[in-house]
Structure formats: C-alpha cells, structure tokens
mmCIF file of C-alpha atoms in Angstrom:
data_model
loop_
_atom_site.group_PDB
_atom_site.id
_atom_site.type_symbol
_atom_site.label_atom_id
_atom_site.label_comp_id
_atom_site.label_asym_id
_atom_site.label_seq_id
_atom_site.Cartn_x
_atom_site.Cartn_y
_atom_site.Cartn_z
ATOM 1 C CA MET A 1045 -41.393 47.837 152.892
ATOM 2 C CA LEU A 1046 -44.764 47.290 151.263
ATOM 3 C CA HIS A 1047 -46.170 46.263 154.619
ATOM 4 C CA LEU A 1048 -44.844 49.464 156.218
ATOM 5 C CA THR A 1049 -46.393 51.622 153.483
ATOM 6 C CA TRP A 1050 -49.714 49.896 153.996
ATOM 7 C CA LEU A 1051 -49.549 50.624 157.742
ATOM 8 C CA VAL A 1052 -48.782 54.283 157.085
ATOM 9 C CA CYS A 1053 -51.772 54.561 154.733
ATOM 10 C CA LEU A 1054 -53.994 52.823 157.256
ATOM 11 C CA CYS A 1055 -52.902 55.192 160.014
ATOM 12 C CA ARG A 1056 -53.655 58.179 157.807
ATOM 13 C CA GLU A 1057 -57.091 56.820 156.978
ATOM 14 C CA LEU A 1058 -57.811 56.187 160.644
ATOM 15 C CA SER A 1059 -56.613 59.687 161.486
ATOM 16 C CA ASP A 1060 -58.818 61.198 158.774
ATOM 17 C CA LEU A 1061 -61.762 59.121 159.967
ATOM 18 C CA GLU A 1062 -61.213 60.252 163.545
ATOM 19 C CA ALA A 1063 -61.080 63.885 162.421
ATOM 20 C CA GLN A 1064 -64.296 63.414 160.444
ATOM 21 C CA ASN A 1065 -65.957 61.849 163.490
ATOM 22 C CA GLU A 1066 -64.905 64.769 165.669
ATOM 23 C CA GLN A 1067 -66.217 67.217 163.085
ATOM 24 C CA MET A 1068 -69.518 65.342 162.874
ATOM 25 C CA LEU A 1069 -69.755 65.371 166.674
ATOM 26 C CA VAL A 1070 -69.233 69.137 166.725
ATOM 27 C CA GLN A 1071 -71.889 69.597 164.034
ATOM 28 C CA MET A 1072 -74.329 67.366 165.942
ATOM 29 C CA ASN A 1073 -73.805 69.407 169.097
ATOM 30 C CA GLN A 1074 -74.390 72.612 167.129
ATOM 31 C CA LEU A 1075 -77.592 71.189 165.657
ATOM 32 C CA LYS A 1076 -78.773 70.182 169.137
ATOM 33 C CA GLU A 1077 -78.155 73.719 170.409
ATOM 34 C CA GLU A 1078 -79.989 75.196 167.412
ATOM 35 C CA GLU A 1079 -82.875 72.790 167.982
ATOM 36 C CA LYS A 1080 -83.020 73.812 171.640
ATOM 37 C CA SER A 1081 -83.022 77.518 170.709
ATOM 38 C CA CYS A 1082 -85.757 76.976 168.116
ATOM 39 C CA GLN A 1083 -87.868 75.065 170.622
ATOM 40 C CA GLU A 1084 -87.485 77.867 173.163
ATOM 41 C CA LEU A 1085 -88.593 80.398 170.535
ATOM 42 C CA VAL A 1086 -91.608 78.271 169.613
ATOM 43 C CA GLU A 1087 -92.618 78.037 173.278
ATOM 44 C CA LYS A 1088 -92.007 81.751 173.831
ATOM 45 C CA TYR A 1089 -93.952 82.863 170.771
ATOM 46 C CA ASP A 1090 -96.751 80.342 170.735
ATOM 47 C CA PHE A 1091 -99.532 82.343 169.108
ATOM 48 C CA THR A 1092 -102.214 79.642 169.247
ATOM 49 C CA GLU A 1093 -104.495 81.652 171.494
ATOM 50 C CA TRP A 1094 -107.828 80.272 170.237
ATOM 51 C CA GLU A 1095 -110.049 77.323 171.097
ATOM 52 C CA ILE A 1096 -112.957 75.868 169.123
ATOM 53 C CA THR A 1097 -116.069 75.757 171.276
ATOM 54 C CA GLU A 1098 -118.528 74.946 168.485
ATOM 55 C CA TRP A 1099 -118.387 73.674 164.904
ATOM 56 C CA ARG A 1100 -121.708 73.023 163.222
ATOM 57 C CA GLU A 1101 -122.926 72.948 159.640
ATOM 58 C CA GLN A 1102 -123.952 76.597 159.733
ATOM 59 C CA GLN A 1103 -121.291 78.181 161.946
ATOM 60 C CA ALA A 1104 -118.199 77.839 164.119
ATOM 61 C CA VAL A 1105 -117.398 79.589 167.401
ATOM 62 C CA PHE A 1106 -113.868 80.326 168.674
ATOM 63 C CA ASN A 1107 -112.825 81.718 172.038
ATOM 64 C CA PHE A 1108 -109.770 83.780 172.900
ATOM 65 C CA LEU A 1109 -108.157 85.039 176.094
ATOM 66 C CA TYR A 1110 -109.675 82.823 178.787
ATOM 67 C CA ASP A 1111 -113.086 82.828 177.049
ATOM 68 C CA SER A 1112 -113.360 86.620 177.270
ATOM 69 C CA ILE A 1113 -113.502 87.150 173.483
ATOM 70 C CA GLU A 1114 -115.758 85.179 171.154
ATOM 71 C CA LEU A 1115 -115.511 84.904 167.370
ATOM 72 C CA THR A 1116 -118.540 83.571 165.513
ATOM 73 C CA VAL A 1117 -117.992 82.516 161.903
ATOM 74 C CA VAL A 1118 -121.113 81.933 159.788
ATOM 75 C CA PHE A 1119 -120.704 79.678 156.748
ATOM 76 C CA GLY A 1120 -122.395 79.731 153.379
ATOM 77 C CA PRO A 1121 -124.102 76.589 151.964
ATOM 78 C CA PRO A 1122 -121.844 73.504 151.893
ATOM 79 C CA ILE A 1123 -120.317 72.550 148.561
ATOM 80 C CA ASP A 1124 -121.629 69.377 146.895
ATOM 81 C CA GLY A 1125 -119.579 66.389 147.973
ATOM 82 C CA ASP A 1126 -118.137 68.142 151.027
ATOM 83 C CA VAL A 1127 -119.427 65.745 153.697
ATOM 84 C CA PHE A 1128 -117.875 67.581 156.652
ATOM 85 C CA GLY A 1129 -118.401 71.125 155.370
ATOM 86 C CA GLU A 1130 -114.664 71.890 155.496
ATOM 87 C CA ASP A 1131 -113.898 72.520 151.823
ATOM 88 C CA PRO A 1132 -111.416 75.465 151.722
ATOM 89 C CA SER A 1133 -113.445 77.140 148.980
ATOM 90 C CA ARG A 1134 -116.630 77.186 151.068
ATOM 91 C CA LYS A 1135 -117.840 80.753 151.480
ATOM 92 C CA ILE A 1136 -117.918 82.620 154.798
ATOM 93 C CA VAL A 1137 -120.910 84.876 155.224
ATOM 94 C CA SER A 1138 -119.783 86.803 158.304
ATOM 95 C CA LEU A 1139 -117.248 86.994 161.135
ATOM 96 C CA ASN A 1140 -118.302 88.645 164.359
ATOM 97 C CA PHE A 1141 -116.142 89.388 167.409
ATOM 98 C CA GLU A 1142 -117.799 89.903 170.789
ATOM 99 C CA SER A 1143 -116.366 90.773 174.189
ATOM 100 C CA LEU A 1144 -117.596 88.555 177.018
ATOM 101 C CA LEU A 1145 -115.602 90.393 179.695
ATOM 102 C CA ASP A 1146 -117.518 91.761 182.669
ATOM 103 C CA GLU A 1147 -115.756 95.125 182.856
ATOM 104 C CA GLU A 1148 -117.388 96.008 186.178
ATOM 105 C CA LYS A 1149 -115.766 93.015 187.875
ATOM 106 C CA ALA A 1150 -112.596 92.662 185.811
ATOM 107 C CA PRO A 1151 -109.320 94.289 186.934
ATOM 108 C CA PRO A 1152 -108.240 97.444 185.045
ATOM 109 C CA SER A 1153 -105.398 95.569 183.325
ATOM 110 C CA SER A 1154 -107.879 93.084 181.792
ATOM 111 C CA CYS A 1155 -110.081 95.935 180.573
ATOM 112 C CA LEU A 1156 -107.053 97.602 178.992
ATOM 113 C CA VAL A 1157 -106.112 94.379 177.215
ATOM 114 C CA GLN A 1158 -109.642 94.044 175.836
ATOM 115 C CA ARG A 1159 -109.653 97.637 174.590
ATOM 116 C CA LEU A 1160 -106.359 97.161 172.775
ATOM 117 C CA ILE A 1161 -107.440 93.901 171.160
ATOM 118 C CA PHE A 1162 -110.702 95.393 169.924
ATOM 119 C CA GLN A 1163 -108.777 98.446 168.757
ATOM 120 C CA PHE A 1164 -106.931 96.073 166.428
ATOM 121 C CA ILE A 1165 -110.105 94.198 165.428
ATOM 122 C CA GLU A 1166 -111.923 97.411 164.521
ATOM 123 C CA SER A 1167 -108.912 98.799 162.656
ATOM 124 C CA GLN A 1168 -109.060 95.893 160.178
ATOM 125 C CA GLY A 1169 -112.377 96.962 158.670
ATOM 126 C CA CYS A 1170 -114.646 94.268 157.240
ATOM 127 C CA TRP A 1171 -113.367 90.877 158.345
ATOM 128 C CA GLN A 1172 -115.570 89.036 155.844
ATOM 129 C CA GLU A 1173 -113.656 90.759 153.047
ATOM 130 C CA LYS A 1174 -110.371 89.574 154.580
ATOM 131 C CA CYS A 1175 -111.773 86.072 154.971
ATOM 132 C CA PRO A 1176 -114.228 85.318 152.129
ATOM 133 C CA THR A 1177 -113.709 81.530 152.296
ATOM 134 C CA LEU A 1178 -112.562 78.868 154.753
ATOM 135 C CA TYR A 1179 -109.152 78.933 153.099
ATOM 136 C CA TYR A 1180 -108.370 82.275 154.804
ATOM 137 C CA LEU A 1181 -109.688 81.372 158.282
ATOM 138 C CA PRO A 1182 -106.395 79.931 159.652
ATOM 139 C CA GLN A 1183 -104.615 83.194 158.780
ATOM 140 C CA VAL A 1184 -107.303 85.219 160.566
ATOM 141 C CA LEU A 1185 -106.973 83.035 163.664
ATOM 142 C CA HIS A 1186 -103.196 83.472 163.548
ATOM 143 C CA ASP A 1187 -103.353 87.273 163.122
ATOM 144 C CA VAL A 1188 -105.791 87.692 166.012
ATOM 145 C CA SER A 1189 -103.815 85.240 168.159
ATOM 146 C CA LEU A 1190 -100.661 87.265 167.611
ATOM 147 C CA VAL A 1191 -102.291 90.439 168.946
ATOM 148 C CA VAL A 1192 -104.017 88.570 171.780
ATOM 149 C CA SER A 1193 -100.699 87.028 172.813
ATOM 150 C CA ARG A 1194 -98.917 90.382 172.898
ATOM 151 C CA CYS A 1195 -101.719 92.111 174.797
ATOM 152 C CA ARG A 1196 -102.045 89.217 177.250
ATOM 153 C CA ILE A 1197 -98.352 89.522 178.084
ATOM 154 C CA LEU A 1198 -98.828 93.279 178.525
ATOM 155 C CA GLY A 1199 -101.599 92.601 181.043
ATOM 156 C CA GLU A 1200 -99.269 90.252 182.914
ATOM 157 C CA GLU A 1201 -96.574 92.948 182.928
ATOM 158 C CA ILE A 1202 -98.966 95.466 184.460
ATOM 159 C CA GLU A 1203 -100.062 92.973 187.112
ATOM 160 C CA PHE A 1204 -96.401 92.343 187.911
ATOM 161 C CA LEU A 1205 -95.745 96.074 188.330
ATOM 162 C CA GLU A 1206 -98.828 96.506 190.509
ATOM 163 C CA ARG A 1207 -97.538 93.765 192.811
ATOM 164 C CA TRP A 1208 -93.787 94.364 192.765
ATOM 165 C CA GLY A 1209 -93.499 98.002 191.682
ATOM 166 C CA GLY A 1210 -92.066 99.014 195.048
ATOM 167 C CA LYS A 1211 -88.809 97.305 194.116
ATOM 168 C CA PHE A 1212 -88.443 99.827 191.300
ATOM 169 C CA ASN A 1213 -89.512 102.906 193.311
ATOM 170 C CA LEU A 1214 -92.844 102.679 191.500
ATOM 171 C CA LEU A 1215 -95.350 104.141 193.938
ATOM 172 C CA LYS A 1216 -98.502 103.627 191.871
ATOM 173 C CA THR A 1217 -99.659 102.120 188.565
ATOM 174 C CA ALA A 1218 -102.942 103.433 187.172
ATOM 175 C CA ILE A 1219 -104.841 102.861 183.921
ATOM 176 C CA SER A 1220 -106.916 105.417 182.045
ATOM 177 C CA ASP A 1221 -108.474 104.245 178.781
ATOM 178 C CA THR A 1222 -105.402 103.013 176.820
ATOM 179 C CA ARG A 1223 -102.851 104.915 178.898
ATOM 180 C CA VAL A 1224 -100.749 103.610 181.779
ATOM 181 C CA LYS A 1225 -99.668 106.102 184.444
ATOM 182 C CA LEU A 1226 -96.563 105.272 186.453
ATOM 183 C CA LEU A 1227 -95.861 107.311 189.580
ATOM 184 C CA PHE A 1228 -92.223 107.084 190.698
ATOM 185 C CA SER A 1229 -90.886 108.322 194.017
ATOM 186 C CA ALA A 1230 -87.409 108.037 195.550
ATOM 187 C CA SER A 1231 -86.116 109.871 198.615
ATOM 188 C CA THR A 1232 -82.500 108.972 197.766
ATOM 189 C CA VAL A 1233 -82.564 111.374 194.795
ATOM 190 C CA PHE A 1234 -85.375 113.562 196.180
ATOM 191 C CA ALA A 1235 -87.636 113.019 193.187
ATOM 192 C CA LYS A 1236 -91.266 112.275 192.459
ATOM 193 C CA PHE A 1237 -92.706 112.261 188.950
ATOM 194 C CA GLU A 1238 -95.401 110.595 186.851
ATOM 195 C CA VAL A 1239 -94.804 109.027 183.436
ATOM 196 C CA THR A 1240 -97.868 108.456 181.227
ATOM 197 C CA LEU A 1241 -97.416 105.940 178.402
ATOM 198 C CA SER A 1242 -99.889 105.705 175.523
ATOM 199 C CA LEU A 1243 -100.459 102.109 174.443
ATOM 200 C CA SER A 1244 -101.805 100.648 171.224
ATOM 201 C CA ALA A 1245 -102.556 97.221 169.758
ATOM 202 C CA ASN A 1246 -99.118 97.027 168.101
ATOM 203 C CA TYR A 1247 -97.375 96.857 171.508
ATOM 204 C CA PRO A 1248 -94.509 95.994 171.970
ATOM 205 C CA SER A 1249 -93.254 96.501 168.403
ATOM 206 C CA ALA A 1250 -93.128 100.320 168.483
ATOM 207 C CA SER A 1251 -91.879 103.002 170.861
ATOM 208 C CA LEU A 1252 -94.499 104.377 173.239
ATOM 209 C CA PRO A 1253 -95.542 108.047 173.191
ATOM 210 C CA PHE A 1254 -95.218 109.483 176.684
ATOM 211 C CA THR A 1255 -95.560 112.566 178.858
ATOM 212 C CA VAL A 1256 -93.886 113.399 182.170
ATOM 213 C CA GLN A 1257 -95.347 115.376 185.055
ATOM 214 C CA ASN A 1258 -92.733 116.473 187.569
ATOM 215 C CA GLN A 1259 -93.903 116.785 191.184
ATOM 216 C CA ILE A 1260 -90.714 116.936 193.260
ATOM 217 C CA GLY A 1261 -87.081 117.273 192.210
ATOM 218 C CA ASN A 1262 -85.389 117.846 188.877
ATOM 219 C CA ILE A 1263 -86.346 114.737 186.900
ATOM 220 C CA GLY A 1264 -88.499 115.717 183.955
ATOM 221 C CA GLU A 1265 -89.249 114.907 180.341
ATOM 222 C CA GLU A 1266 -85.673 115.357 179.133
ATOM 223 C CA GLU A 1267 -84.230 112.886 181.647
ATOM 224 C CA VAL A 1268 -86.987 110.300 181.104
ATOM 225 C CA SER A 1269 -86.719 110.661 177.315
ATOM 226 C CA ALA A 1270 -83.005 109.869 177.480
ATOM 227 C CA VAL A 1271 -83.777 106.645 179.332
ATOM 228 C CA LEU A 1272 -86.697 105.552 177.139
ATOM 229 C CA SER A 1273 -84.722 106.125 173.949
ATOM 230 C CA SER A 1274 -82.226 103.498 175.133
ATOM 231 C CA VAL A 1275 -84.856 100.793 175.737
ATOM 232 C CA PRO A 1276 -85.284 98.549 172.668
ATOM 233 C CA VAL A 1277 -88.816 97.508 171.775
ATOM 234 C CA GLY A 1278 -89.792 93.881 172.183
ATOM 235 C CA TYR A 1279 -90.636 91.296 174.805
ATOM 236 C CA HIS A 1280 -91.442 92.761 178.266
ATOM 237 C CA TYR A 1281 -90.982 96.292 176.923
ATOM 238 C CA LEU A 1282 -92.959 97.947 179.741
ATOM 239 C CA ARG A 1283 -91.120 96.084 182.502
ATOM 240 C CA ARG A 1284 -87.767 96.998 180.970
ATOM 241 C CA ILE A 1285 -88.794 100.661 180.793
ATOM 242 C CA VAL A 1286 -89.644 100.688 184.503
ATOM 243 C CA SER A 1287 -86.475 98.811 185.405
ATOM 244 C CA LEU A 1288 -84.237 101.224 183.473
ATOM 245 C CA ILE A 1289 -85.930 104.322 184.907
ATOM 246 C CA HIS A 1290 -85.298 102.880 188.366
ATOM 247 C CA GLN A 1291 -81.702 101.982 187.531
ATOM 248 C CA ASN A 1292 -80.696 105.217 185.756
ATOM 249 C CA LEU A 1293 -82.716 107.901 187.525
ATOM 250 C CA LEU A 1294 -83.701 106.727 190.995
ATOM 251 C CA GLN A 1295 -80.544 105.186 192.420
ATOM 252 C CA ASP A 1296 -78.304 106.968 194.891
ATOM 253 C CA PRO A 1297 -75.694 108.675 192.666
ATOM 254 C CA ARG A 1298 -72.905 108.030 195.191
#
C-alpha cells in the first residue's frame, strides 16, 4: 500500500513537472517571437544616420544622408587630464550644418528632402545652446538622425511613385518647393484631378494639408478629403495615400 501511494505521488510530480516544462516551452516561444518583433523594429527604425569623417583636438565632422549634409562641431579647450579630449563636460563652441548637395544635378526628390531637413535644423534655433558640452552631442546626433531617416524614406517613396505611379492611375508626380503635386487620371471613372500635398519636416507624424484641382469628372476636394481622413499617419504615409485614392476613387465601380 505504501509502495502504491509512493507511485501515485511520483506520477503526480512527473505530471506537474511535464506541465511546467510545457508552460516554460510556451513562454520561451513567446519570448522568441517578442525578440524577433523587437529586432524587426530596431532594423526598421534604425536612426543612426551619421558617420564620423573627422575627429581632431579642435573639431569633429559628421556626415548625413550619403555625405550630402555636413555637421562641424568646434570644441573648446580640452580639460586637464582629458588625454583624448572626450570628457563629457568639455565645452562646444559651435555647431554648423552645411548642405553639400549639388541642387542643379540632384533629382527633385533629393532637393525636397534637403529642404525639409534644413527646415527642421533652422527651426531649432541656436544649436550651441542645445548642445553646450559633449554630453549633449549624442542626443543632437539622434534628433537629427531621426528627421534624416524620415525624410530619406519620403524621398524613396517619391522615387517609387515616379517609377510605378502608373499602377495607381498616377499620371505625374511633381515637386514645387516643399509641395508634392500628384496628377491622377482614370478613364474607367472618367476623372482627372490634381492633389497638392504640403510637406514639412515632421512627416510622417502629422496629417498633410492638401488642395484638389478638378480637371475632368466629379472627383473633388470632398471626395479626396474623405479618403485622406481614413489614412493613418506613419510609415509610408504618402504611398498609402496614393494607394487608397486609387483603390477608393479610381476603380471601376461595377
């Protein structure tokens, strides 16, 4: 009888252990999925858009966006005992951003990206006040990288639309200053109209102001507004706007 009781207890313990193992396996699989999702987010939102091209005793030079933007940081005198001149409390005398883009040779999308990035840079006022010492430099590099990353993706979106716009009944994509003009045309719904979107450096985190110029048919500002209001801001915002206009307004209603 005692032997039987011992066997029953052992079976229960083995059963509990097996259940615990299964639970641990489920948790491990969940952690692996979470790790995979986190890694995908890190890769998707990698904001390290800068490279060091020079670091000397007096100054450092950083490049952004395929060497088209240069940041020169001038240091104050090194602090006693700071052999490498990298003490976080070392003063920064000035930070200067310069565009190295040849606008005469660059495509319109690249010029737009540059304008938006420098719109952000100029909106921040005196950068030396934001970054008085080396301690603040990593945050400056991160903030600028974030805007550069977003604007770079915008430029890629525009290039995509210029190449493949025909698939979305997009007849023409044109750029004027910081505005993008999208000319749509579809014979299936007998419509032709132009949507002008006003862009800013905070793209794609805010809705885009727009105007509509109707040329043929009955699609105007009211119809386009209804579509744009249903497009959430975020990654590939411009491409999703074009795709939804094509899907909701330019398809054969039959």
